[in-house]
Coordinates of C-alpha atoms in Angstrom, one line a residue:
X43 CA 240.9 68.2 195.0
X44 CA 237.4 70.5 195.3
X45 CA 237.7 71.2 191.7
X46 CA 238.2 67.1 190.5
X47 CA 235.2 66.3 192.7
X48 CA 233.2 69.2 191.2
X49 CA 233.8 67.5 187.7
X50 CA 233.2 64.5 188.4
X51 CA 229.5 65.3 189.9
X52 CA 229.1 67.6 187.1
X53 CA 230.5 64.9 184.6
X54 CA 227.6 61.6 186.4
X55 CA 224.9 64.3 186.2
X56 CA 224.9 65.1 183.0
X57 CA 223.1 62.1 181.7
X58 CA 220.7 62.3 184.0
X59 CA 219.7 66.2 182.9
X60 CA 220.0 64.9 179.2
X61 CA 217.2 62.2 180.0
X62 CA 215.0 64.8 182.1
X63 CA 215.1 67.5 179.2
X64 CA 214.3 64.3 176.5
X65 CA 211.6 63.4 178.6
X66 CA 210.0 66.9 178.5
X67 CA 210.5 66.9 174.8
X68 CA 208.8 63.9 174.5
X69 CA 206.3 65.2 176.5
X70 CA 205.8 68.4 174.4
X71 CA 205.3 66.7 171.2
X72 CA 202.9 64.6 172.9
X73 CA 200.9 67.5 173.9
X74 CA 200.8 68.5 170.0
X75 CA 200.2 65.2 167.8
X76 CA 198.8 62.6 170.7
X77 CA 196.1 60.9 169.5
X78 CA 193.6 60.8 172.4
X79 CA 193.8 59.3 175.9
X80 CA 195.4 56.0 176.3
X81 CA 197.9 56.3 173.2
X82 CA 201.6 56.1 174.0
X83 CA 203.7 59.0 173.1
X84 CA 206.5 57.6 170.7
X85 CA 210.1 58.9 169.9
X86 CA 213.4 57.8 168.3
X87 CA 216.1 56.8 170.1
X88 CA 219.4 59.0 169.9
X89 CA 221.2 56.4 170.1
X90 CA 220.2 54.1 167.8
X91 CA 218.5 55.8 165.2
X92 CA 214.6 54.1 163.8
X93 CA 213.5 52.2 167.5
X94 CA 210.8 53.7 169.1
X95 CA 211.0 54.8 172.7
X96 CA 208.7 55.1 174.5
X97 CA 207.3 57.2 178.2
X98 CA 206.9 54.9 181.0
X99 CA 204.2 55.4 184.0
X100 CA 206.6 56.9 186.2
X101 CA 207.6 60.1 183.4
X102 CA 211.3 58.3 182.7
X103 CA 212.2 57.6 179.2
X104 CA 212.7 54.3 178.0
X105 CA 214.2 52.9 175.4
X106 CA 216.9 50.9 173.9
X107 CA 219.1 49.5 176.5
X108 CA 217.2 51.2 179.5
X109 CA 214.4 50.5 181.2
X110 CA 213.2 52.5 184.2
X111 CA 216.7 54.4 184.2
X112 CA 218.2 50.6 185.2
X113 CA 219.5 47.6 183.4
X114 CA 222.1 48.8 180.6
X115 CA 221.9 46.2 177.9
X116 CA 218.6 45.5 178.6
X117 CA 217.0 45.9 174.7
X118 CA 213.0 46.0 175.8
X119 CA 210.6 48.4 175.5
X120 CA 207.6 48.5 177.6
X121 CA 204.2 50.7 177.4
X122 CA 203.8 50.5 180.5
X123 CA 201.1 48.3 182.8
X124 CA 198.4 48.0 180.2
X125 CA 200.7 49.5 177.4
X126 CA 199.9 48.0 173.7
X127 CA 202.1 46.0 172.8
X128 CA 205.4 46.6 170.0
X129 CA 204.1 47.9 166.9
X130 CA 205.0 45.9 164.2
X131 CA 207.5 46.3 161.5
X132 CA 205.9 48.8 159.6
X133 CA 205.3 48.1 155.6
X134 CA 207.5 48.9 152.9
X135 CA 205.8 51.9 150.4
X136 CA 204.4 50.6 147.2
X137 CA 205.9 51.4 144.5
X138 CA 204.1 52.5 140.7
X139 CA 205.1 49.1 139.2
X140 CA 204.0 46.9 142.3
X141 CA 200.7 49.0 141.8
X142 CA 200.2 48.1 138.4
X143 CA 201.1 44.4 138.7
X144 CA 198.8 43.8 141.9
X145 CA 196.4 45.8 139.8
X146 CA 196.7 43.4 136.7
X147 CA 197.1 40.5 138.8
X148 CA 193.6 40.9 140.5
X149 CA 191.7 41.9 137.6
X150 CA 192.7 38.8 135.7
X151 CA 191.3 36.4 139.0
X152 CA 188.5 38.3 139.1
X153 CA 187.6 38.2 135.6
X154 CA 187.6 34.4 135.8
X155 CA 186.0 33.9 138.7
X156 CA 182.6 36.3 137.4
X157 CA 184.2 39.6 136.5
X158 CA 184.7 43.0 138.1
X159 CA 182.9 46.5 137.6
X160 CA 184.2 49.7 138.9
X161 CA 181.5 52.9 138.9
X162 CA 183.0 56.1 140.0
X163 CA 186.7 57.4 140.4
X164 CA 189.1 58.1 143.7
X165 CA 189.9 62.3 143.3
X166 CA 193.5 63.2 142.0
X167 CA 195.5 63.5 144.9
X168 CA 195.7 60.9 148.3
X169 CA 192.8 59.9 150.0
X170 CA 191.8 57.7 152.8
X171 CA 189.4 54.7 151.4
X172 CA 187.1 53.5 153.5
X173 CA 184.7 50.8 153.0
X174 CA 182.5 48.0 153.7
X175 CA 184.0 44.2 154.6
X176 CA 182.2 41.1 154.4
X177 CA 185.1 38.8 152.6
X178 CA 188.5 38.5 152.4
X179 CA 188.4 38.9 148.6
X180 CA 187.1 43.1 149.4
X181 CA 191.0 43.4 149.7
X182 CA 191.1 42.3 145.8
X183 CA 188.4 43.9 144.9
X184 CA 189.4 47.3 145.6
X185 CA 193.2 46.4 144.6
X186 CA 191.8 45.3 141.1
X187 CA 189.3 48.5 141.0
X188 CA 191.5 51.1 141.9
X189 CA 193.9 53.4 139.5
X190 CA 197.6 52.3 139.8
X191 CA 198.5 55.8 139.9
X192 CA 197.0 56.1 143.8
X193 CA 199.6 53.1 144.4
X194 CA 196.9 51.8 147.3
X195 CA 197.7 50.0 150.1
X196 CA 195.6 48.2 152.8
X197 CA 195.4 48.1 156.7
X198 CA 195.0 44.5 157.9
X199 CA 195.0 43.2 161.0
X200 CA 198.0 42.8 162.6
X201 CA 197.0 40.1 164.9
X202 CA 196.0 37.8 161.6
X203 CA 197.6 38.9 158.4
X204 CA 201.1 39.5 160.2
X205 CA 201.0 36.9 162.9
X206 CA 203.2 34.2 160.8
X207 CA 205.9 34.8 158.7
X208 CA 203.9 33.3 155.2
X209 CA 200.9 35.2 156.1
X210 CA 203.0 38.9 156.4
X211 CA 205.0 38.0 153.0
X212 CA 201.7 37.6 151.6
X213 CA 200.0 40.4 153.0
X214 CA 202.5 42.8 151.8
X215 CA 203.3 41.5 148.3
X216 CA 200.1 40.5 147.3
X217 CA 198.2 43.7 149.1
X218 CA 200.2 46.0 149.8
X219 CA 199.5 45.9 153.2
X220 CA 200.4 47.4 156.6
X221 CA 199.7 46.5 160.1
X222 CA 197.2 47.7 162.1
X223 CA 196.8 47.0 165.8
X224 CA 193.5 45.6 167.1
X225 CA 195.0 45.7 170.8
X226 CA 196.0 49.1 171.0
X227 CA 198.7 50.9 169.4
X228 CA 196.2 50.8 166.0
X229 CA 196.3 54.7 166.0
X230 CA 199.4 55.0 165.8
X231 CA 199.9 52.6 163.1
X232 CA 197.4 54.8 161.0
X233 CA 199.2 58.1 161.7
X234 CA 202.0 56.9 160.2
X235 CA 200.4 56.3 156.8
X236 CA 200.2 60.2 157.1
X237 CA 203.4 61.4 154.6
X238 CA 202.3 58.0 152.0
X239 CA 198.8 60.5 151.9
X240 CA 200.0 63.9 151.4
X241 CA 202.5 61.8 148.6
X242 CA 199.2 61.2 146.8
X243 CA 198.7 57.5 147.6
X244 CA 195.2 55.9 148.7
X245 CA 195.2 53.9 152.3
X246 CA 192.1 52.1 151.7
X247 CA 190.9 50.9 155.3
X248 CA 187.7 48.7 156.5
X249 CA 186.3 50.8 159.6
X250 CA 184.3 48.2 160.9
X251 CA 187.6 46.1 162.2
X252 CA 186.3 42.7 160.8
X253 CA 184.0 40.7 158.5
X254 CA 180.3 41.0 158.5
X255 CA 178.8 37.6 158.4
X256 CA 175.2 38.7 157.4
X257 CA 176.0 41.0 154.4
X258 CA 175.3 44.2 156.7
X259 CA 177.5 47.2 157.3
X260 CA 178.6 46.9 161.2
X261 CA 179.5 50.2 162.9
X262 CA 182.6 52.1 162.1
X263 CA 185.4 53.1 163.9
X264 CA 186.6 56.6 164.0
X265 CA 190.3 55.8 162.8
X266 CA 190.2 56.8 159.0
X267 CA 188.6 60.1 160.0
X268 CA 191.4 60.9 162.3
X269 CA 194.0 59.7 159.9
X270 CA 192.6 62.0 157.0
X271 CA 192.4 65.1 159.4
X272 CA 195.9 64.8 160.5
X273 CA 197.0 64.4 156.8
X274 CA 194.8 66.5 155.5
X275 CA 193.6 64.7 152.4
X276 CA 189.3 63.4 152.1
X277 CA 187.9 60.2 153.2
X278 CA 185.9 58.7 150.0
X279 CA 183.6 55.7 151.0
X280 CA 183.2 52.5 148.4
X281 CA 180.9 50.5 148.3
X282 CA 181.8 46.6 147.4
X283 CA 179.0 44.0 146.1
X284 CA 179.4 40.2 145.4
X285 CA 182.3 39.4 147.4
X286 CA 180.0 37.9 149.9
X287 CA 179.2 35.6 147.3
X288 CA 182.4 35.2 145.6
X289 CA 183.9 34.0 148.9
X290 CA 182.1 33.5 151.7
X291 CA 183.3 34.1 155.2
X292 CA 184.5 30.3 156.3
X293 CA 182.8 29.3 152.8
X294 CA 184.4 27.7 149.6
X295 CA 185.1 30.1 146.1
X296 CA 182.6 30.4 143.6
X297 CA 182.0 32.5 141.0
X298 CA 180.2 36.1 141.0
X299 CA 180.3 39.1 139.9
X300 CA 181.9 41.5 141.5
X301 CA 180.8 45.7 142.0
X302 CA 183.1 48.3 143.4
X303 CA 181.0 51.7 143.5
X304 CA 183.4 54.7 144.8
X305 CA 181.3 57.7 145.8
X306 CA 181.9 61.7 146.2
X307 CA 184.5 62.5 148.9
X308 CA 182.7 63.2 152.6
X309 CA 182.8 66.8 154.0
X310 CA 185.4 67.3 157.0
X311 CA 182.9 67.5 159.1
X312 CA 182.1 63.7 158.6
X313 CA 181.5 61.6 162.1
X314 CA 181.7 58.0 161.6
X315 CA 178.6 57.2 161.2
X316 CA 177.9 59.6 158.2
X317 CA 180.8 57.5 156.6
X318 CA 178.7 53.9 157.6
X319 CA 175.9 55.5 156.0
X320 CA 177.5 56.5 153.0
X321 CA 179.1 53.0 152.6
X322 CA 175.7 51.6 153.5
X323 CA 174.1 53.1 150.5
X324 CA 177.3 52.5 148.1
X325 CA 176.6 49.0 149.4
X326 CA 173.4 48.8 148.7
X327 CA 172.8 49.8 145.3
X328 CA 176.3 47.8 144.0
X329 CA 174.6 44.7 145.3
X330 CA 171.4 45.7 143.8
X331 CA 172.6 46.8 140.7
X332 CA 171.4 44.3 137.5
X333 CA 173.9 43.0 135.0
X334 CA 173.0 43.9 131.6
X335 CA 172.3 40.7 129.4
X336 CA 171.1 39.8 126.3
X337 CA 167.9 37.7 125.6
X338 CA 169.3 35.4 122.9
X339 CA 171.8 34.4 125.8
X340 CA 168.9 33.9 128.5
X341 CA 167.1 31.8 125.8
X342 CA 170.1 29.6 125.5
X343 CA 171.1 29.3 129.2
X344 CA 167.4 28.1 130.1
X345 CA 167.5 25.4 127.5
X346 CA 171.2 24.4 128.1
X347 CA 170.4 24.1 131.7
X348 CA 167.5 22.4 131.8
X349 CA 166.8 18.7 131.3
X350 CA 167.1 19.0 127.4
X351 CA 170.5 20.4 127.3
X352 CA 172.2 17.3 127.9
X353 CA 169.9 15.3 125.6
X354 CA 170.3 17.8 122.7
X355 CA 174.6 17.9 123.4
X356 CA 174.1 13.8 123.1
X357 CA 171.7 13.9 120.1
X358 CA 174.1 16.3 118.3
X359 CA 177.8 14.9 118.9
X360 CA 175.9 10.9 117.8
X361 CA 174.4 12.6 114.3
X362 CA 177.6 14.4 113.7
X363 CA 179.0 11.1 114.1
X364 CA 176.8 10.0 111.6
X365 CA 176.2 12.6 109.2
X366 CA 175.6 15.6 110.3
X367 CA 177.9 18.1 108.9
X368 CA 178.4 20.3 112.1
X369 CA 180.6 19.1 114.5
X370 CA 179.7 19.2 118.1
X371 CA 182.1 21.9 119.4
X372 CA 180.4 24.2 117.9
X373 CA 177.2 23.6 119.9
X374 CA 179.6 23.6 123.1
X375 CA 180.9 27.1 121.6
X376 CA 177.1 28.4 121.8
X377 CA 176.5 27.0 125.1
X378 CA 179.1 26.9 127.4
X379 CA 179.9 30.4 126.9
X380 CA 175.9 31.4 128.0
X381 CA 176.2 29.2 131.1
X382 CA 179.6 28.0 132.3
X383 CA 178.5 26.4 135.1
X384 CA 176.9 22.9 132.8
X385 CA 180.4 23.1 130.8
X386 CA 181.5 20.1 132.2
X387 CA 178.4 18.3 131.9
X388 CA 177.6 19.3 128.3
X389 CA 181.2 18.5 127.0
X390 CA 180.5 14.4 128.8
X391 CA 176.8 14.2 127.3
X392 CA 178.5 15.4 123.6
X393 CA 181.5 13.1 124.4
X394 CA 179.0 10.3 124.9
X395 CA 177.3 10.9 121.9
X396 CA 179.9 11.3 119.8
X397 CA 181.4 7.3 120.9
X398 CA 178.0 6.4 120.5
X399 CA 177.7 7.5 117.4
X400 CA 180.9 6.4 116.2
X401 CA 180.0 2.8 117.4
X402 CA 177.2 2.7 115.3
X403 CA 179.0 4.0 112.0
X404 CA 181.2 1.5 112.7
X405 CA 178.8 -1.4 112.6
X406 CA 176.6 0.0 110.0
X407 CA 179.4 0.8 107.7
X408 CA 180.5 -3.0 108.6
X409 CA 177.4 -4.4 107.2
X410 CA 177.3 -2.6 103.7
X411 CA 175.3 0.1 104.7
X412 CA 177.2 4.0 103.2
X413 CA 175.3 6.9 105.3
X414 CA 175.7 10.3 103.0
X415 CA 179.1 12.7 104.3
X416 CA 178.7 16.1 103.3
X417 CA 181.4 18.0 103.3
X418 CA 184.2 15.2 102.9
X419 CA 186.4 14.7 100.2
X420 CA 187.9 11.4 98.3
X421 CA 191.2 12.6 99.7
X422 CA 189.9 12.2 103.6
X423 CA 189.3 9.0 102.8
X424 CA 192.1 7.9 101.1
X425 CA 194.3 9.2 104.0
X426 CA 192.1 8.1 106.8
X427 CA 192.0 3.8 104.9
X428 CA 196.4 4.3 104.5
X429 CA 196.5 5.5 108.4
X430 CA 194.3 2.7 109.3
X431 CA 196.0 -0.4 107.5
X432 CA 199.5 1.3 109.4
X433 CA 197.9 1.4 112.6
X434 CA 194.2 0.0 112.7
X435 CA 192.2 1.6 115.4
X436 CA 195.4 4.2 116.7
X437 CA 194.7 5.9 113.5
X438 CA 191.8 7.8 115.0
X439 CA 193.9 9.8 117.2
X440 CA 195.3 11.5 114.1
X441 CA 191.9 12.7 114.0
X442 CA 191.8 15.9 116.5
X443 CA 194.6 17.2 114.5
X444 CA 194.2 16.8 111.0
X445 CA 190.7 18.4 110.5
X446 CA 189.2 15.0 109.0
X447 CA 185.8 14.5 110.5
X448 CA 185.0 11.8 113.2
X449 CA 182.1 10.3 110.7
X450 CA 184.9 9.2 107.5
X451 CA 187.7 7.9 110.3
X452 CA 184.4 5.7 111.5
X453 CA 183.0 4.7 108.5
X454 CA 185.9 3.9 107.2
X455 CA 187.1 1.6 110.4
X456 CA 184.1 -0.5 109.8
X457 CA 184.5 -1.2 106.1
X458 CA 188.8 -1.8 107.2
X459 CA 187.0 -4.4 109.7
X460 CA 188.6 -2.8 112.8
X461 CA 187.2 -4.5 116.2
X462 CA 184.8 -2.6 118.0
X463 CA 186.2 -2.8 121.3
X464 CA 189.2 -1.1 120.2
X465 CA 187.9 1.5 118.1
X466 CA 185.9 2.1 121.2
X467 CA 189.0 2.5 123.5
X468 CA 191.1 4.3 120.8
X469 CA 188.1 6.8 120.4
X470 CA 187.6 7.4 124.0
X471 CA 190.8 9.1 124.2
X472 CA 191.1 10.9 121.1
X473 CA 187.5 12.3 121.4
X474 CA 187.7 12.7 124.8
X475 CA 191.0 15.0 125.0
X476 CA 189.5 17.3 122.2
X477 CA 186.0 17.5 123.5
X478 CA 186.4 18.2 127.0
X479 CA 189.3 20.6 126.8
X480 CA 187.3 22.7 124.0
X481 CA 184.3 22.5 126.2
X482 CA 186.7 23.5 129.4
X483 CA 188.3 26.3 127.1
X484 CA 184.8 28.2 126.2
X485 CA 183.3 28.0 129.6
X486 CA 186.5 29.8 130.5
X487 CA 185.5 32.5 127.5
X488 CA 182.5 32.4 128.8
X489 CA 183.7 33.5 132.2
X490 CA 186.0 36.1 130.9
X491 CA 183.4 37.3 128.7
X492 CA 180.8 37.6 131.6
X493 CA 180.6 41.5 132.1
X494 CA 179.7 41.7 128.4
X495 CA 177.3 38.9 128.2
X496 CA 174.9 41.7 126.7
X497 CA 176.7 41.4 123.6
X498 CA 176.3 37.6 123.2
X499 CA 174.4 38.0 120.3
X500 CA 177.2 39.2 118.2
X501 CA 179.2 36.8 119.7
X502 CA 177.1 33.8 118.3
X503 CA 177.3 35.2 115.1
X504 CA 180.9 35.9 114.8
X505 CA 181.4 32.2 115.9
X506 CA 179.1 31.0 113.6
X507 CA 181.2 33.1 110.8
X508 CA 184.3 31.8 112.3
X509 CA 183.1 28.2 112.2
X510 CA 181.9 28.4 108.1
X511 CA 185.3 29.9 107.4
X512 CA 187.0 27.3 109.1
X513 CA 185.5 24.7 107.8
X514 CA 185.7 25.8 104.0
X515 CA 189.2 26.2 104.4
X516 CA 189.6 22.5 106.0
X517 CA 187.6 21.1 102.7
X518 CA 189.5 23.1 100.6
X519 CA 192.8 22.0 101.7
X520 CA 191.7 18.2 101.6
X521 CA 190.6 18.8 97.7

C-alpha cells in the first residue's frame, strides 16, 4: 500500500518539477539573449511545437493550454500586467524571384511617375538598412533601388500595415514586409530577422518609427543597431530624396524624381544618433542634388509652357490642315516629351487647330479655290474621292490609318460637296482619337525618358530622322 502511494506522489509531481526546471531554462536563456529591461523572455512550447510561451509575473511558465499553472484548455498567452501584446504572425522569407519582380515592378512605377536614381551600393553580404521616412512611397524607393540579390525586406508597423487582412496581403507581397511592434514586443520582432541577416539578406528599417511631415530627419531609435550587433552584419544608412514630393504625407501623387543615395557602412561603435546624422547628410545632398538636362530641352519647355505654346500647337495642326506638309504630331513629339505636364493641353490646342483648319479647306476648296499639297500623290486623291462617294463624311476616319494626309481628305470633301456639319462631327472623332492618344503616348516617353532628359538633343534629332523616313516611305507607297 506505502509503495502505490509513493508512486502515485512521485507520478502528480512530476509535472510540476518538469515545469520548475522549464522555467529556469527559460530563465537562463533570458539571462543570455534578453534584449533589455521590460522585454519578455520567449520560448517554444513542448507541446505544440512554433507557439511562443511566455514567463508570467509570478516566475510560472505559461503557455498553450495553461495559464498561471490553472485552466487546461485554456489557449491564451499573457505577458503579464503591462505585457505587449501577441506578436504577430511573423513574415514569410523572400525569395530571389519575389526580389526581382518587386524590384522590376517598382522601377517601372517609378519611372513613370519622374524616375528613380540609385548612387552607391549595399556591401556583399547582409546588412541592416536604415534610413530616412517622410512618405509611404520610401518603402518603393528602396525596393526599386536595391540589388535583388540582398532579397530586402521591410519592417512596418504592425499596428497599420497588418491591422486588416488587405493591408497585411499587401504589405507582404508587394514589400516584403514584416511586423514590427510599436507597443512593445518590437524588439523582439527585430531579433528575429537575425538568421534572414547572417543568410545575406538586407532588413531595411526606418528608425524614426513614423513619417516626417516637414522633410526633416526625426530622432532614431536604437533598434537597427541592436539587431545588427546580435547578427553581426553592418548598419548602412540611405539617404531617400523626392518621395516627399512624389507623395506627400495625406497629399495626392504627383510626379518627381526620385534619389536613393546608400552610403559607407557605420563603424560598430555607431550610437543612434551617428546613424541620424549620417542619414541626415545622405538626405541632404539626394534632395539637393541637380538633374542633369540639356539646354535645347529647357528652351523648348519654356516656350511650350508658356502662353505661346498653345497658340503655336493651334497655328501648326490649322496650316497642316491647310498645306503645311508637317503634320502636327510631330510638334507634339518635340514637346510633350520636354514638358509632360502641358501634354494634355497641347494635344486639345493642336486638335482644335487641326478641325479648324479642316473646316476651312473644306469651304475654300467648295468655292473653287485649290491651296498647293506637297507631298500628296494623284493616287491619295483618287482613293480619298472613291471612299467619300461610298461613305461621304465617314470616309475621314479611314484617315488615321491609311497615312493620307488630313489636308487631301478635306479638300477633297469640299469639292465632293460634303456638309460641314458633318465633316465637322466625323473629323472630331477621327482627329481626336489619333491626336490625343499620340500626344498622351509621348508625354508618357517623356516621363520614361526623364532621367536622361540630358540627352534630349539626340532625341529630337532622331525623331526628326524618324519622321523624314516615315513619311518618304508613306509617299512612296501611294505613287
Amino acid at each position: 500500500m506505502t509503495a502505490r502511494i509513493s508512486a502515485r506522489r512521485a507520478a502528480r509531481s512530476a509535472p510540476r518539477r518538469l515545469r520548475e526546471r522549464t522555467t529556469r531554462a527559460v530563465g537562463h536563456r533570458r539571462g543570455r539573449t534578453g534584449v533589455g529591461a521590460g522585454s519578455v523572455a520567449v520560448a517554444f512550447a513542448a507541446d505544440r511545437p512554433g507557439e511562443p510561451c511566455e514567463r508570467g509575473t509570478r516566475g510560472r511558465l505559461r503557455g498553450p493550454g495553461r495559464l498561471g499553472g490553472r485552466g487546461r484548455g485554456r489557449r491564451t498567452v499573457s505577458g503579464g500586467r503591462g505585457g505587449p501584446p501577441p506578436a504577430p504572425t511573423p513574415a514569410v522569407s523572400p525569395s530571389r524571384l519575389g526580389a526581382v519582380l518587386r524590384r522590376a515592378l517598382w522601377w517601372l512605377v517609378l519611372t513613370v511617375t519622374g524616375g528613380v536614381r540609385r548612387h552607391g551600393q549595399l556591401p556583399p553580404r547582409g546588412c541592416v538598412v536604415v534610413a530616412n521616412h517622410s512618405s509611404h512611397a520610401d518603402t518603393a524607393a528602396l525596393l526599386a533601388a536595391l540589388d535583388a540579390r540582398h532579397r530586402p525586406t521591410i519592417g512596418a508597423a504592425a499596428d497599420y500595415w497588418f491591422a486588416s487582412p488587405w493591408r497585411r496581403r499587401i504589405c507582404r507581397v508587394l514589400a516584403a514586409g514584416f511586423p514590427v511592434r510599436r507597443t512593445g514586443g518590437g524588439m523582439d520582432d527585430l531579433l528575429s530577422m537575425a538568421d534572414g541577416l547572417r543568410a545575406g539578406r538586407a532588413v531595411v528599417l526606418f528608425p524614426e518609427g513614423t513619417r516626417g511631415a516637414d522633410g526633416a530627419v526625426g530622432a532614431f531609435h536604437r533598434g537597427a543597431l541592436v539587431l545588427a550587433e546580435r547578427a553581426g552584419v553592418p548598419v548602412v544608412p540611405v539617404g531617400i530624396g523626392g518621395t516627399d514630393r512624389l507623395l506627400p504625407k495625406h497629399g495626392r501623387l504627383r510626379s518627381s524624381l526620385v534619389r536613393v543615395r546608400i552610403g559607407e557602412p557605420l563603424p560598430p561603435s555607431a550610437t543612434p544618433e551617428d546613424a541620424r546624422a549620417a542619414v541626415a547628410a545622405l538626405h541632404a545632398r539626394a534632395g539637393s542634388e541637380p538633374l542633369p538636362d540639356s539646354p535645347v530641352r529647357r528652351r523648348v519647355a519654356a516656350v511650350a509652357a508658356s502662353r505661346l505654346g498653345l497658340p503655336a500647337a493651334f497655328a501648326w495642326a490649322c496650316a497642316e490642315a491647310l498645306s503645311w506638309p508637317l503634320m502636327p504630331e510631330l510638334l507634339l513629339g518635340v514637346a510633350c516629351v520636354a514638358v509632360p505636364r502641358a501634354a494634355l493641353r497641347l494635344s486639345v490646342a493642336a486638335l482644335a487647330g487641326s478641325l479648324a483648319g479642316g473646316l476651312l479647306a473644306l469651304q475654300l476648296a467648295n468655292t473653287g479655290l485649290q491651296l498647293p499639297a506637297p507631298l500628296t500623290t494623284d493616287r491619295m486623291r483618287a482613293e480619298v474621292r472613291h471612299e467619300l462617294a461610298v461613305e461621304s463624311a465617314g470616309a475621314v476616319r479611314h484617315q488615321p490609318w491609311n497615312g493620307i494626309p488630313f489636308k487631301v481628305y478635306a479638300a477633297e470633301a469640299g469639292r465632293a460637296g460634303v456638309p460641314a456639319a458633318g465633316w465637322l462631327a466625323e473629323s472630331a472623332q477621327a482627329r481626336g482619337a489619333r491626336t490625343l492618344t499620340v500626344g498622351a503616348a509621348f508625354a508618357a516617353l517623356g516621363l520614361l525618358l526623364r532621367r536622361f532628359r540630358r540627352h534630349y538633343g539626340a532625341y529630337v534629332a532622331l525623331l526628326a530622322v524618324g519622321f523624314a523616313a516615315g513619311l518618304s516611305l508613306i509617299v512612296a507607297g501611294w505613287s
